Amino acid sequence: MSEDRRLMVLRAIVQDYVQTSEPVGSKALVERHHLGVSAATVRNDMALLEEEGLIHAPHTSAGRVPTDAGYRVFVDRLSAVKPLSQGERRAIAQFLEGAVDLDDVVDRTVRLLASLTRQVAVVQYPSLTRSTVRHIELVPIGTSHLMIVLIVNTGRVEQRVVDTGHDLTVAEGEALVSRMRTAINEVAAGVPFTAAATRLRRIVGEADQADRRAFESVVSALADALVEEREERVVLAGQANLARSGADFPRSIGPILEALEEHVVLLRLLGQLGDDPDLVSVRIGSENPVTGLQSTSLVSMGYGSGSERVASLGVLGPTRMDYPTAMASVRAVARYVSEILDDDRST
Amino acid sequence: MSEDRRLMVLRAIVQDYVQTSEPVGSKALVERHHLGVSAATVRNDMALLEEEGLIHAPHTSAGRVPTDAGYRVFVDRLSAVKPLSQGERRAIAQFLEGAVDLDDVVDRTVRLLASLTRQVAVVQYPSLTRSTVRHIELVPIGTSHLMIVLIVNTGRVEQRVVDTGHDLTVAEGEALVSRMRTAINEVAAGVPFTAAATRLRRIVGEADQADRRAFESVVSALADALVEEREERVVLAGQANLARSGADFPRSIGPILEALEEHVVLLRLLGQLGDDPDLVSVRIGSENPVTGLQSTSLVSMGYGSGSERVASLGVLGPTRMDYPTAMASVRAVARYVSEILDDDRST
DNA sequence: CCTTGGCACTCTCCCGTTGCGAGTGCCAAG
DNA sequence: CTTGGCACTCGCAACGGGAGAGTGCCAAGG
């Protein structure tokens, strides 16, 4: 019996602390939450919770604050993901509806998440390495250069300019480009990135001797673009939320902002999701390997067109965060974005 | 004679205050800068400078701090734009050299500026409205949709997907697309955005009756893309620098971060440059109309391919900022970026 | 008329002290 | 196992005095 109530107390502590950002004492607890017991009883429970390492008293005579482990228990066992209100769902749909292209989708998503949760929002661009080639377009520039436009099934576009090694008339150029366009799209369109690169290399050998140089430069640029990791990008919004987040938080804001500028690190973090792709992942405080983010929590989830998740998004804030709301928002937004990416409009 | 020395004193005050971030007194001044006069003389000058509103004493018995007007005089009359060292120039070139496309150029630029100046860096994307159409590419998607890829002379790419209103076989589709591609590029390629939209509308009427619907949807989507303001985008980096910037600065960091998230406002700010496009513009503290940025200064400059400036970039930091260095960095980077945009590689 | 040294004065900042209040741990009784 | 009571512990805010930095002003000297 006591076990149950102890967890109730833990939940109450978390809720109060999240709301007030001040250590919560036994008296305040029994007043605000109508647990059917007295302050003294709560104190006993608190002592036990402290022994278990779930809460912690900043000083001898202050209230209690949840530890990272305490939040972990709260998230895993004590909180239901609060469903969003009808209005909120509509707002999400409406806000994302107007996006015109992938950049716009990502941009709107990250701003939406930030304003919804009042935390820092993080959205990873749909990663190319898990994507397929939709189409490759070649555009002559002058007589000796060529712009390559790579269109990805997620709607993303990459471009490169290459020197063909030839110097042709307009007519010759058009013809050559047309041959290459056909050959390249024949083997690469619809093919996953990993396979596309090797397939493309094969066609260089099959090309007419005269076209060889052009094929080579185009294919090698494409291969570059396909394997390159640079496309792993994240977008942030809502950094201002860090400043008003908490009491002592503004002081530790520097390291956090610095950590957020290390996009490579962020990407690695976002990549480490739980097993179930359809579940919201929560990483709390010290569970987090990144220096500078150890006083923050990351609530994230994969998203993507179709059933496969191609990237992640989430929010980051102080460990003292409203987890149920954050989780609900992240999940809802991830789902909507996935839907939108499925739609033809922006893919 | 006294006029001159007073300005020397002002310069010394600005320099010391920028370095130490503490109010500077008469004694410290004569020690650090070998002005040939005594502390008492300096005090007299200070009293005059204060009357003129160029410096200000936080309390009766503290040192002096430059006012916004004081910084203004410093920037306009007392500081030479410090030329960068050879090493710095090389570093800039090297860092920007490796960029593969426009996104990458912008991304590297903003990070470079931030690390060079240790301030917040702001880079506006080359604006479409001052740009010209390089090429328009059409890519069939399924039997009834079409992806439009608009390639801008700055290297930027915009894409849209439209419903053609037709439902054709692959062969018919290819033929139609080919007709449209030719017709569209004939009138639009190389043309400034403003003119391109009207020209495009004209060709709808001239198209074959059967193609009319397809032309209409493509052209209207293009016209949308051409006039749309959404393309006005800014990228930020180095927000973390705000946190370690100054003593009391961390407190006011919240409003600043908030202001920085209002990209629309930032864009307007960046747009208001001085008359001479080749000059670095400095807006100091309260000269700045934006709420939340009134304790900051913006050092900015236009950049762009060719001789016309298509966008701006700059850095933003506390009014107590190392202006000569910031101005030098901004100018150097703006020039390099302009050069790169001129290069074929990424345009 | 400008410069300079001297001097009294005014602040802020730092530090140690004190009192208060919130919160705890423990205990004995129900 | 719960509850009320009680002594105890700290953090924190308020107060006060001392030190130091810097100023303004004045009278003397170039």
PDB file of N, CA and C (backbone and C1' of nucleotides) in Angstrom, chain D residues 1 7-10 13 15 17-19 27-28:
ATOM      1  P    DC D   1       4.330  -0.937   8.066  1.00  0.00           P
ATOM      2  O5'  DC D   1       3.305   0.268   8.220  1.00  0.00           O
ATOM      3  C5'  DC D   1       1.949   0.020   7.856  1.00  0.00           C
ATOM      4  C4'  DC D   1       1.108   1.169   8.304  1.00  0.00           C
ATOM      5  C3'  DC D   1       1.641   2.536   7.855  1.00  0.00           C
ATOM      6  O3'  DC D   1       0.578   3.245   7.236  1.00  0.00           O
ATOM      7  C1'  DC D   1       1.167   2.543  10.172  1.00  0.00           C
ATOM      8  P    DA D   7      10.289  21.971  22.419  1.00  0.00           P
ATOM      9  O5'  DA D   7      11.850  21.723  22.169  1.00  0.00           O
ATOM     10  C5'  DA D   7      12.355  20.401  22.256  1.00  0.00           C
ATOM     11  C4'  DA D   7      13.379  20.165  21.158  1.00  0.00           C
ATOM     12  C3'  DA D   7      14.417  21.278  21.001  1.00  0.00           C
ATOM     13  O3'  DA D   7      15.689  20.701  20.825  1.00  0.00           O
ATOM     14  C1'  DA D   7      13.341  20.914  18.941  1.00  0.00           C
ATOM     15  P    DC D   8      16.979  21.591  20.748  1.00  0.00           P
ATOM     16  O5'  DC D   8      17.342  21.450  19.203  1.00  0.00           O
ATOM     17  C5'  DC D   8      17.154  20.186  18.555  1.00  0.00           C
ATOM     18  C4'  DC D   8      17.532  20.331  17.101  1.00  0.00           C
ATOM     19  C3'  DC D   8      18.581  21.409  16.821  1.00  0.00           C
ATOM     20  O3'  DC D   8      19.550  20.889  15.952  1.00  0.00           O
ATOM     21  C1'  DC D   8      16.668  21.765  15.480  1.00  0.00           C
ATOM     22  P    DT D   9      20.903  21.685  15.698  1.00  0.00           P
ATOM     23  O5'  DT D   9      20.839  21.816  14.123  1.00  0.00           O
ATOM     24  C5'  DT D   9      20.229  20.768  13.352  1.00  0.00           C
ATOM     25  C4'  DT D   9      20.017  21.252  11.937  1.00  0.00           C
ATOM     26  C3'  DT D   9      21.066  22.235  11.415  1.00  0.00           C
ATOM     27  O3'  DT D   9      21.294  21.958  10.064  1.00  0.00           O
ATOM     28  C1'  DT D   9      18.958  23.198  11.215  1.00  0.00           C
ATOM     29  P    DC D  10      22.850  21.817   9.612  1.00  0.00           P
ATOM     30  O5'  DC D  10      22.918  23.004   8.568  1.00  0.00           O
ATOM     31  C5'  DC D  10      21.996  24.040   8.735  1.00  0.00           C
ATOM     32  C4'  DC D  10      21.234  24.275   7.450  1.00  0.00           C
ATOM     33  C3'  DC D  10      21.859  25.389   6.640  1.00  0.00           C
ATOM     34  O3'  DC D  10      21.645  25.184   5.276  1.00  0.00           O
ATOM     35  C1'  DC D  10      19.760  26.075   7.563  1.00  0.00           C
ATOM     36  P    DA D  13      16.895  36.154  -0.312  1.00  0.00           P
ATOM     37  O5'  DA D  13      16.047  37.345   0.309  1.00  0.00           O
ATOM     38  C5'  DA D  13      15.066  37.080   1.325  1.00  0.00           C
ATOM     39  C4'  DA D  13      15.162  38.158   2.403  1.00  0.00           C
ATOM     40  C3'  DA D  13      15.646  39.517   1.897  1.00  0.00           C
ATOM     41  O3'  DA D  13      14.887  40.547   2.522  1.00  0.00           O
ATOM     42  C1'  DA D  13      17.063  38.775   3.615  1.00  0.00           C
ATOM     43  P    DC D  15      16.236  46.521   6.783  1.00  0.00           P
ATOM     44  O5'  DC D  15      17.593  46.561   7.611  1.00  0.00           O
ATOM     45  C5'  DC D  15      17.662  45.937   8.902  1.00  0.00           C
ATOM     46  C4'  DC D  15      19.063  46.085   9.461  1.00  0.00           C
ATOM     47  C3'  DC D  15      19.694  47.453   9.222  1.00  0.00           C
ATOM     48  O3'  DC D  15      20.047  48.018  10.466  1.00  0.00           O
ATOM     49  C1'  DC D  15      21.187  45.702   8.632  1.00  0.00           C
ATOM     50  P    DG D  17      26.606  51.212  12.127  1.00  0.00           P
ATOM     51  O5'  DG D  17      28.150  50.899  11.972  1.00  0.00           O
ATOM     52  C5'  DG D  17      28.684  49.655  12.448  1.00  0.00           C
ATOM     53  C4'  DG D  17      29.871  49.274  11.599  1.00  0.00           C
ATOM     54  C3'  DG D  17      30.814  50.436  11.272  1.00  0.00           C
ATOM     55  O3'  DG D  17      32.139  50.002  11.426  1.00  0.00           O
ATOM     56  C1'  DG D  17      30.099  49.416   9.274  1.00  0.00           C
ATOM     57  P    DG D  18      33.312  51.044  11.537  1.00  0.00           P
ATOM     58  O5'  DG D  18      34.247  50.524  10.371  1.00  0.00           O
ATOM     59  C5'  DG D  18      34.522  49.123  10.264  1.00  0.00           C
ATOM     60  C4'  DG D  18      35.210  48.858   8.946  1.00  0.00           C
ATOM     61  C3'  DG D  18      36.234  49.925   8.548  1.00  0.00           C
ATOM     62  O3'  DG D  18      37.393  49.290   8.047  1.00  0.00           O
ATOM     63  C1'  DG D  18      34.593  49.715   6.860  1.00  0.00           C
ATOM     64  P    DA D  19      38.655  50.154   7.637  1.00  0.00           P
ATOM     65  O5'  DA D  19      38.686  49.847   6.072  1.00  0.00           O
ATOM     66  C5'  DA D  19      38.380  48.522   5.608  1.00  0.00           C
ATOM     67  C4'  DA D  19      38.377  48.511   4.088  1.00  0.00           C
ATOM     68  C3'  DA D  19      39.425  49.433   3.462  1.00  0.00           C
ATOM     69  O3'  DA D  19      40.010  48.781   2.351  1.00  0.00           O
ATOM     70  C1'  DA D  19      37.272  50.039   2.705  1.00  0.00           C
ATOM     71  P    DA D  27      39.697  78.644  -3.538  1.00  0.00           P
ATOM     72  O5'  DA D  27      41.232  78.706  -3.125  1.00  0.00           O
ATOM     73  C5'  DA D  27      41.836  77.584  -2.455  1.00  0.00           C
ATOM     74  C4'  DA D  27      43.214  77.358  -3.030  1.00  0.00           C
ATOM     75  C3'  DA D  27      43.942  78.630  -3.492  1.00  0.00           C
ATOM     76  O3'  DA D  27      45.306  78.505  -3.183  1.00  0.00           O
ATOM     77  C1'  DA D  27      43.783  77.140  -5.285  1.00  0.00           C
ATOM     78  P    DA D  28      46.305  79.754  -3.264  1.00  0.00           P
ATOM     79  O5'  DA D  28      47.521  79.167  -4.096  1.00  0.00           O
ATOM     80  C5'  DA D  28      48.137  77.936  -3.681  1.00  0.00           C
ATOM     81  C4'  DA D  28      48.880  77.328  -4.838  1.00  0.00           C
ATOM     82  C3'  DA D  28      49.865  78.285  -5.532  1.00  0.00           C
ATOM     83  O3'  DA D  28      51.067  77.592  -5.785  1.00  0.00           O
ATOM     84  C1'  DA D  28      48.383  77.372  -7.113  1.00  0.00           C
TER      85       DA D  28
END
